[in-house]
mmCIF file of C-alpha atoms in Angstrom:
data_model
loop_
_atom_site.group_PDB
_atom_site.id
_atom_site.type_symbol
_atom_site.label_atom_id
_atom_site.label_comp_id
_atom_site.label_asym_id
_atom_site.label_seq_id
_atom_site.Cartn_x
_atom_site.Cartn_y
_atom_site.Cartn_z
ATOM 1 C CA UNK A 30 91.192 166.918 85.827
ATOM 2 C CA UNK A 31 89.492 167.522 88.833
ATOM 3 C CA UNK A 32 86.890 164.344 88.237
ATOM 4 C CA UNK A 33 89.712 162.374 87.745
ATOM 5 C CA UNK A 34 91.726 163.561 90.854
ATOM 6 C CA UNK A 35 88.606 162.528 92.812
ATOM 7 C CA UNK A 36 88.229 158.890 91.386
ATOM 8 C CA UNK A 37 91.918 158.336 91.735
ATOM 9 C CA UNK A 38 91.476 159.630 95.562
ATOM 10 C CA UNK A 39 88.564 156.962 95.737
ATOM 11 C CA UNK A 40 90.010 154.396 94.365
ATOM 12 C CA UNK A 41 93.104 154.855 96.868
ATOM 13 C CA UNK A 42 90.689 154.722 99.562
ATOM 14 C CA UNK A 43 88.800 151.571 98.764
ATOM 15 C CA UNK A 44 92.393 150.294 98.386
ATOM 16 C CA UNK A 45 93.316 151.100 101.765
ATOM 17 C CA UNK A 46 90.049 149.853 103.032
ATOM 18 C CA UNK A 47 90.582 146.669 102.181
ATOM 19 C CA UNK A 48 94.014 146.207 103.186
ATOM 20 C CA UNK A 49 93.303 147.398 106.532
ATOM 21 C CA UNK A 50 90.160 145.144 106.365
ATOM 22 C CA UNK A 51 92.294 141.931 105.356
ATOM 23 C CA UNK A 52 94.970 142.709 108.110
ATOM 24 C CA UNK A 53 92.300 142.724 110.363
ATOM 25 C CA UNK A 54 91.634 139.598 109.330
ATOM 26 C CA UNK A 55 94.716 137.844 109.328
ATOM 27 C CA UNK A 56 95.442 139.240 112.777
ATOM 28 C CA UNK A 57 92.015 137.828 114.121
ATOM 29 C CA UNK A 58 93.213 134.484 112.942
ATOM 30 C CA UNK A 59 96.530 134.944 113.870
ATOM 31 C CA UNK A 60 95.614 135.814 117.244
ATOM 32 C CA UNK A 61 92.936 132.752 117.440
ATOM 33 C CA UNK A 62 96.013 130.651 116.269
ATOM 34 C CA UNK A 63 98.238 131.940 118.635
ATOM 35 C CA UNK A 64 95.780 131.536 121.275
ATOM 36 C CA UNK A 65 95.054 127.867 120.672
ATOM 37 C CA UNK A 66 98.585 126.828 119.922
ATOM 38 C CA UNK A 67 99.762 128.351 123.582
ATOM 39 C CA UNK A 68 96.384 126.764 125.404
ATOM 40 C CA UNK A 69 97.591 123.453 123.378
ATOM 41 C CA UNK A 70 101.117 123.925 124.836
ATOM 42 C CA UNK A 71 100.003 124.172 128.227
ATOM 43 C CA UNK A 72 97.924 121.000 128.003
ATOM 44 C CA UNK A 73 100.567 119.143 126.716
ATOM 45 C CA UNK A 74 102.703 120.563 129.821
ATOM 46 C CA UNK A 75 100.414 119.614 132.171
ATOM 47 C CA UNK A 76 100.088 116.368 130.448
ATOM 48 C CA UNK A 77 103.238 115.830 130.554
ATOM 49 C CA UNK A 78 103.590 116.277 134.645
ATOM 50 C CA UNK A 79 100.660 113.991 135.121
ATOM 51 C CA UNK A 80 102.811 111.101 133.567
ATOM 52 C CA UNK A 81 105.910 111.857 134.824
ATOM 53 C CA UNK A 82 104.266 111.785 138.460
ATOM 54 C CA UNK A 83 102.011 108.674 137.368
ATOM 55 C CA UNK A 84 105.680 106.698 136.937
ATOM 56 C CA UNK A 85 107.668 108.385 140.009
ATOM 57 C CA UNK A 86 105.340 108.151 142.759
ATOM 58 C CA UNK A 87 102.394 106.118 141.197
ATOM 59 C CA UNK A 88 104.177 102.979 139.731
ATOM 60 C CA UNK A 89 107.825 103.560 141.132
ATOM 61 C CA UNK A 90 107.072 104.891 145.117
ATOM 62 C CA UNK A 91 103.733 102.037 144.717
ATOM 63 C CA UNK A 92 101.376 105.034 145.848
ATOM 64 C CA UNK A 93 97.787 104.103 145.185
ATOM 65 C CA UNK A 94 96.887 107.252 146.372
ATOM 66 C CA UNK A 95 99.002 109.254 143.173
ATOM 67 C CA UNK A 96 97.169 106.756 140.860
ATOM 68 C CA UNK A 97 93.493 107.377 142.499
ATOM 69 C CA UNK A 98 93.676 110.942 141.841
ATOM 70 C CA UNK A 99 95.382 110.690 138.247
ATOM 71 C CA UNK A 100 93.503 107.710 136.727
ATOM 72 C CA UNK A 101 89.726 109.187 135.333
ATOM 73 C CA UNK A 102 86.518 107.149 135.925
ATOM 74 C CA UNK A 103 86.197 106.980 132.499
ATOM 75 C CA UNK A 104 89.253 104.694 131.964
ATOM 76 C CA UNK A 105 88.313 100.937 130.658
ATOM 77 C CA UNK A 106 90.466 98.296 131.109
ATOM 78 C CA UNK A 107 90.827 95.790 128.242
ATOM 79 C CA UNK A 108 89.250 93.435 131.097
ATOM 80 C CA UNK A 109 86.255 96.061 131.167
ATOM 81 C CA UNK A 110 87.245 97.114 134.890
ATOM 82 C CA UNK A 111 87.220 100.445 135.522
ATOM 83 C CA UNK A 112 89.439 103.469 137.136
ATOM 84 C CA UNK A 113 92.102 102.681 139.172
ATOM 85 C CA UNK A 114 90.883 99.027 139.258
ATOM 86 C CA UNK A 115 91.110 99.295 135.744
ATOM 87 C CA UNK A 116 94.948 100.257 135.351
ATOM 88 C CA UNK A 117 96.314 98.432 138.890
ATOM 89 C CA UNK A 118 94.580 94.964 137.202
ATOM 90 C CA UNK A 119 97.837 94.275 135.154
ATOM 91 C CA UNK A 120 100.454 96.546 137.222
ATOM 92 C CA UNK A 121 99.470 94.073 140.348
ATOM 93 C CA UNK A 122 100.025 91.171 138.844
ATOM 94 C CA UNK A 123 103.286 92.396 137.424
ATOM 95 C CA UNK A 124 104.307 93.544 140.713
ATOM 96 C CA UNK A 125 103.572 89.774 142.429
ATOM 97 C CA UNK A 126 106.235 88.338 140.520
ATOM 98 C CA UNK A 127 108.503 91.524 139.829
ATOM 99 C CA UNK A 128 108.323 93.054 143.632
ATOM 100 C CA UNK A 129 111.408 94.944 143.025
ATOM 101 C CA UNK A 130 110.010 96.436 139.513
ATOM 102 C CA UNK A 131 111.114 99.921 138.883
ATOM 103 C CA UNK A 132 109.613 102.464 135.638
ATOM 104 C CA UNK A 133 112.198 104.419 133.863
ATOM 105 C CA UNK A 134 110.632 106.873 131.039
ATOM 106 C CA UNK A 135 113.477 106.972 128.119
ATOM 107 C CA UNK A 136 111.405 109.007 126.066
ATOM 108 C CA UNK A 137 108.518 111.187 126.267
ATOM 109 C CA UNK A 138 106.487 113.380 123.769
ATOM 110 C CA UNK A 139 103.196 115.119 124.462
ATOM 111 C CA UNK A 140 100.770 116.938 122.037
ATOM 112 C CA UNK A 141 97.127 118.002 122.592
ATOM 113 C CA UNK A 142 95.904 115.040 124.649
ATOM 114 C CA UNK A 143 98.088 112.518 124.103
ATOM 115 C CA UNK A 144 101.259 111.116 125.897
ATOM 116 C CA UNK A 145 103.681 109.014 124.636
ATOM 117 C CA UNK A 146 106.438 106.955 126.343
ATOM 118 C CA UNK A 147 109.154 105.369 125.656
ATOM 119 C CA UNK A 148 109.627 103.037 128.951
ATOM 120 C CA UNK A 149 111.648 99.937 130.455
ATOM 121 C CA UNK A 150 110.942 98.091 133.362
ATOM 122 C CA UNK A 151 113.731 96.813 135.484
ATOM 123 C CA UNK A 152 112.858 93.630 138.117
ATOM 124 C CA UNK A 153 113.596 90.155 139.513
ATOM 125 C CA UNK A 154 110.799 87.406 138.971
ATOM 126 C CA UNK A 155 110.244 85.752 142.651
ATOM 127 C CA UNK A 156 107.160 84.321 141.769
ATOM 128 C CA UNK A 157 104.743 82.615 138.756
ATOM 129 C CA UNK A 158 103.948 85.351 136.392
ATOM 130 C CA UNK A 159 101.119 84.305 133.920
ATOM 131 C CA UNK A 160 102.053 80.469 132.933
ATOM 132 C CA UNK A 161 106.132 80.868 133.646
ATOM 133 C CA UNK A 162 107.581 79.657 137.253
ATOM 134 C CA UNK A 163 109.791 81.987 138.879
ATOM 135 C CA UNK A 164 112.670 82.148 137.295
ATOM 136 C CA UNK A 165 115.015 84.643 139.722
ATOM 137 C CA UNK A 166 116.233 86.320 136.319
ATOM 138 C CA UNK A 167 116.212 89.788 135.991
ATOM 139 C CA UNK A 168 114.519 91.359 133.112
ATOM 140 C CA UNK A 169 115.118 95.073 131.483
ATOM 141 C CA UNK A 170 112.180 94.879 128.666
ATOM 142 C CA UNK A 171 111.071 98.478 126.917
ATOM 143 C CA UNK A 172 107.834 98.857 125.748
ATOM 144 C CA UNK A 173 105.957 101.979 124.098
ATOM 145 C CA UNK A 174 102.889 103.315 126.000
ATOM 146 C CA UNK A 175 99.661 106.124 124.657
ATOM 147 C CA UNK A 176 98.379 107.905 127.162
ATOM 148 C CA UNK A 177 95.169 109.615 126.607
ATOM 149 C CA UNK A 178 94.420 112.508 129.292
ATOM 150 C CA UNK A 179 90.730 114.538 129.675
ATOM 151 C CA UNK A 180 90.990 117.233 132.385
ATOM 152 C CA UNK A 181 94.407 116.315 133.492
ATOM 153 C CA UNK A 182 93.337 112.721 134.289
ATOM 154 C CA UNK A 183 93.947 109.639 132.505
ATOM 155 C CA UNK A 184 91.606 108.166 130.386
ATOM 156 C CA UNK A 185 92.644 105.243 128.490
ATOM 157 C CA UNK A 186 96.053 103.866 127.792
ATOM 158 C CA UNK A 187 97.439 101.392 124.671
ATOM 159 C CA UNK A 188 101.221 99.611 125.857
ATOM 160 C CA UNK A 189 102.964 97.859 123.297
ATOM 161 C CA UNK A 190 105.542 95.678 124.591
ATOM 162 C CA UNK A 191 108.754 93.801 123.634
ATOM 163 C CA UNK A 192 107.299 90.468 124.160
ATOM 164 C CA UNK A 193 109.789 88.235 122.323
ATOM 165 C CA UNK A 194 112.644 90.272 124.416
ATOM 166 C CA UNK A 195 110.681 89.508 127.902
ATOM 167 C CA UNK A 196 110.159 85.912 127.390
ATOM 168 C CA UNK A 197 113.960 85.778 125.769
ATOM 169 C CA UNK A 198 115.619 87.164 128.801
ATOM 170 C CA UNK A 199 113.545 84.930 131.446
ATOM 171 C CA UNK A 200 115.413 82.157 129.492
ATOM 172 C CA UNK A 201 111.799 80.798 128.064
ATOM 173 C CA UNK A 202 113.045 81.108 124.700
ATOM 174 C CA UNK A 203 116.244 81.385 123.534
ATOM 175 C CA UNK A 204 118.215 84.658 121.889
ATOM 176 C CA UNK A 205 118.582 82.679 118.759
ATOM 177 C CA UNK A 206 115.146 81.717 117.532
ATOM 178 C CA UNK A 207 116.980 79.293 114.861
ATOM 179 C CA UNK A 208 117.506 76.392 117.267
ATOM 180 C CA UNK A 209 113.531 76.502 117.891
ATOM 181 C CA UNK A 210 113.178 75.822 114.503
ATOM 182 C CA UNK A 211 115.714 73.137 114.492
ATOM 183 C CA UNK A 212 114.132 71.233 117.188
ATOM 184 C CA UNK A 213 110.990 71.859 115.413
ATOM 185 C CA UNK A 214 112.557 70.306 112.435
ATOM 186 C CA UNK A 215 114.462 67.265 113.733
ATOM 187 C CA UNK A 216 111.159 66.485 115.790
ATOM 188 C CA UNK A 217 109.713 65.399 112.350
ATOM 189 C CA UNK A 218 112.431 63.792 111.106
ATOM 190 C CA UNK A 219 112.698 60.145 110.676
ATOM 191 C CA UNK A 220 115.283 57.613 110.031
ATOM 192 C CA UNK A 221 115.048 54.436 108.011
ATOM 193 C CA UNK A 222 117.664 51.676 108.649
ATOM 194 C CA UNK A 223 118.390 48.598 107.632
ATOM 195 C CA UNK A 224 120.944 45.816 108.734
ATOM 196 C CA UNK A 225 122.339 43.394 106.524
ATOM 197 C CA UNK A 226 124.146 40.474 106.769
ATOM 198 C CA UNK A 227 126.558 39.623 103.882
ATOM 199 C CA UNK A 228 128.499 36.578 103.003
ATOM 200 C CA UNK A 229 132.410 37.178 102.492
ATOM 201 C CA UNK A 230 131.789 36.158 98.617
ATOM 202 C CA UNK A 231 128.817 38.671 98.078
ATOM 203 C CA UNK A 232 130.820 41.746 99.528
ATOM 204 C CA UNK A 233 131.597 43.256 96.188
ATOM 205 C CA UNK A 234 128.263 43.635 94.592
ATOM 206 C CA UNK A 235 126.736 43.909 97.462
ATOM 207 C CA UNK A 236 128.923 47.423 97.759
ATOM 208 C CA UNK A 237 128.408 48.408 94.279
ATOM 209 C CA UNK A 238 124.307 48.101 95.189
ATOM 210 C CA UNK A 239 124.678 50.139 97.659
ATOM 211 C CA UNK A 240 126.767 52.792 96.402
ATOM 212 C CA UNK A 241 123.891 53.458 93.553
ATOM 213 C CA UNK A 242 120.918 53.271 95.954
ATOM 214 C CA UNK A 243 123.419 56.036 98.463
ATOM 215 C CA UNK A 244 123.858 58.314 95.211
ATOM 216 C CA UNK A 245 120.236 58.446 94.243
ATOM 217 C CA UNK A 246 118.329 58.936 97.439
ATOM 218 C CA UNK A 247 120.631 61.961 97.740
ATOM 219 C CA UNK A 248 118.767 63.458 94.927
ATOM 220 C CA UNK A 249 115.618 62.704 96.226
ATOM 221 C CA UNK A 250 113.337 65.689 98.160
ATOM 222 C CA UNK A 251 113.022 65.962 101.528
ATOM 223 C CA UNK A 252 116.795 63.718 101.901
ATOM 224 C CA UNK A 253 118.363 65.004 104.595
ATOM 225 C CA UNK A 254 121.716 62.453 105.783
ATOM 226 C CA UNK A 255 122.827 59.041 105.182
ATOM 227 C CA UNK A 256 125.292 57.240 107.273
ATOM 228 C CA UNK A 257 126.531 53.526 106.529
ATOM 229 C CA UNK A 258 128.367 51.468 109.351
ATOM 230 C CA UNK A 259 130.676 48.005 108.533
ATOM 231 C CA UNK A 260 132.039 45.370 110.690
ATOM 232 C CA UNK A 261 133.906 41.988 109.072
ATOM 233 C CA UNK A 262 133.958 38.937 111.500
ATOM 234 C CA UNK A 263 136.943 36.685 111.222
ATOM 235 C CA UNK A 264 135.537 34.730 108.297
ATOM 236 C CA UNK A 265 135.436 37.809 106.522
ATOM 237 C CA UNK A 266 131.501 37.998 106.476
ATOM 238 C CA UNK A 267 129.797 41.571 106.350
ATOM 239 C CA UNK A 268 127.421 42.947 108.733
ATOM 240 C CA UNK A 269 126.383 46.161 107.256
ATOM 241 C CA UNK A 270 123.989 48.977 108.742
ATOM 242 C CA UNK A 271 122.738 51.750 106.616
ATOM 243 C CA UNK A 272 121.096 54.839 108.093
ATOM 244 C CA UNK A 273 118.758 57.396 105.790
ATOM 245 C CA UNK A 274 117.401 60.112 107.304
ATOM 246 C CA UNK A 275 114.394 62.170 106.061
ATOM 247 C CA UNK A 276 112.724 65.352 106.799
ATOM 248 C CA UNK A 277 109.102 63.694 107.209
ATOM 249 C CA UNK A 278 107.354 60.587 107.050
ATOM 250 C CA UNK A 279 105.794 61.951 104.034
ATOM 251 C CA UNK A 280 109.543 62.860 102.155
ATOM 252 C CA UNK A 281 110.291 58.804 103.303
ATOM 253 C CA UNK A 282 107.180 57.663 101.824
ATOM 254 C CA UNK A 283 107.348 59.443 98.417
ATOM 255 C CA UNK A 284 111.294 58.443 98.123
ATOM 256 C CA UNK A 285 110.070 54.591 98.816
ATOM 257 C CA UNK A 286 107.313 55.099 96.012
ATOM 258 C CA UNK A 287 110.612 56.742 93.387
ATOM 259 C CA UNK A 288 113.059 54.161 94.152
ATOM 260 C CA UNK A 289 110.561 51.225 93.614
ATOM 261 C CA UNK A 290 110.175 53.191 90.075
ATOM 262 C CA UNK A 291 113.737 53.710 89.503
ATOM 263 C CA UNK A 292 114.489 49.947 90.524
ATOM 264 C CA UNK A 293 111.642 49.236 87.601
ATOM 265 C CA UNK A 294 113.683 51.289 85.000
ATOM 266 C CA UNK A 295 116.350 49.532 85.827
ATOM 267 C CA UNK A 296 115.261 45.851 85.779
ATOM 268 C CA UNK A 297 116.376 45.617 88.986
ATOM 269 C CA UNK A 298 115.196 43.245 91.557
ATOM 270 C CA UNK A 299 116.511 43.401 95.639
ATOM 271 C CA UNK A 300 114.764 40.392 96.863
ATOM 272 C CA UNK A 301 116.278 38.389 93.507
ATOM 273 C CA UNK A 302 120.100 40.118 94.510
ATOM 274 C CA UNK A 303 119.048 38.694 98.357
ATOM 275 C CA UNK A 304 117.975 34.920 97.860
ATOM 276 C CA UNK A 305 121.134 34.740 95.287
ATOM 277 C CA UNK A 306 123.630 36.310 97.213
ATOM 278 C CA UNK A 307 122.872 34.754 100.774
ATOM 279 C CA UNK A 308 121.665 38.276 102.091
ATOM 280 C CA UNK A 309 119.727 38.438 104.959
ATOM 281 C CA UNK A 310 117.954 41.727 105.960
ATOM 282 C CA UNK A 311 116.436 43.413 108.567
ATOM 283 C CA UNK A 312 114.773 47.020 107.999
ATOM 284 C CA UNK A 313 112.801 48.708 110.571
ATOM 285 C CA UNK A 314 111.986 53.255 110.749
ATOM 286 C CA UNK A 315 113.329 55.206 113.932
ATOM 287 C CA UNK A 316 112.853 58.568 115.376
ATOM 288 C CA UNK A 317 115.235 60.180 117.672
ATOM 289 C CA UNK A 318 114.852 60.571 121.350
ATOM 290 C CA UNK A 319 116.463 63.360 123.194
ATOM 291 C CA UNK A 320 117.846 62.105 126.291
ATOM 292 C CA UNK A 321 116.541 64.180 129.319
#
């Protein structure tokens, strides 16, 4: 009994040992942890004051000064410049057109080194920014920015900017893209007319000729509109003007190449129908000027 007291009594021991030794452990770590995560929070605090005083007195209060001391030698411009020459390269020229330009952070969220912010920049152009003539409109663009901080200074920073939303509300393009397209579009259309001149007598077929050649081009790719205009003199003679417009030169050029085909299916000759009827014709391709 009493051997087996004293094993038991060991065994209890070694138990406790290593419980106490694995608590240690855990609390070591825990500790480390705890350490680490309160040293990361008080980066990220500091961080966080550097860029709220980089936008209040730096950008907003235009204090080179703020921006020497927060801006790192080790920041590179995308230009290569460094420092503060670095980071005022594209707020300077922003400012020349935008004098009255004012920073507003929406959002911001810091961990370890890193900043980000949710901004928008308010201003007037007054003068050429880039390739676009001042405009006097007033922008309100937002934009997300990564800071990257070393030491409490900054030492790089990636902006990603509404773009489309900048260049929208200085009128350069319009809110709705689809008219771009349009213009694009009706730029490469082309129209193919032709004028006739029909004798009172050759009216009718004439009409039932073009009434076929109307309903097949309509089925043809790349067809876009036809429009036919009529005027009878006082003899009763026809002057008739037919308008087909297509999305391309190309879509003209391939419906040409099908009609001549269809006109062969059919046994159909125009210049035949012309001489015999008295037709005369006169057929030329337009394209569309905008008036300015």
């Amino acid at each position: 009994m009493k051997n087996n007291q004293i094993w038991i009594c060991l065994l209890g021991t070694t138990l406790l040992t290593g419980i106490s030794t694995d608590a240690q452990s855990l609390s070591k770590k825990s500790i480390k942890h705890t350490k680490h995560k309160e040293v990361s929070m008080t980066t990220s605090a500091a961080n966080k004051e550097v860029i709220y005083t980089l936008y209040e007195q730096g950008l907003n209060q235009r204090n080179r000064q703020v921006l020497t001391s927060l801006l790192s030698n080790e920041y590179i411009a995308t230009s290569g410049k460094r420092g503060i020459d670095g980071f005022e390269e594209s707020i300077v020229a922003l400012l020349k057109a935008f004098p009255d330009a004012k920073w507003k952070i929406i959002d911001l969220i810091s961990e370890d080194d890193k900043v980000v912010v949710r901004q928008s920049v308010h201003g007037t152009q007054t003068a050429q920014f880039q390739n676009i003539k001042a405009t006097g409109k007033t922008i309100d663009t937002n934009a997300i920015v990564i800071y990257q901080l070393k030491d409490g200074n900054i030492i790089s920073s990636h902006i990603l900017t509404d773009r489309l939303g900048f260049l929208q509300q200085l009128g350069v393009l319009p809110v709705d893209l689809s008219t771009v397209a349009v213009k694009v579009k009706n730029e490469l259309q082309v129209t193919f007319i032709d004028k006739f001149f029909v004798p009172k007598a050759a009216k009718d077929e004439f009409h039932q000729r073009v009434t076929i050649n109307r309903n097949f081009i309509k089925t043809l790719p790349g067809f876009v509109k036809d429009i036919v205009y009529e005027h009878t003199d006082e003899n009763g003679n026809l002057t008739c003007i037919t308008m087909a417009t297509w999305e391309s030169q190309q879509a003209l050029d391939h419906a040409k190449h099908t009609v001549q085909a269809e006109y062969t299916k059919e046994g159909f000759n125009p210049s035949e129908m012309l001489t015999r009827l008295g037709i005369t014709m006169d057929r030329s391709i337009y394209q569309e000027v905008e008036s300015n």
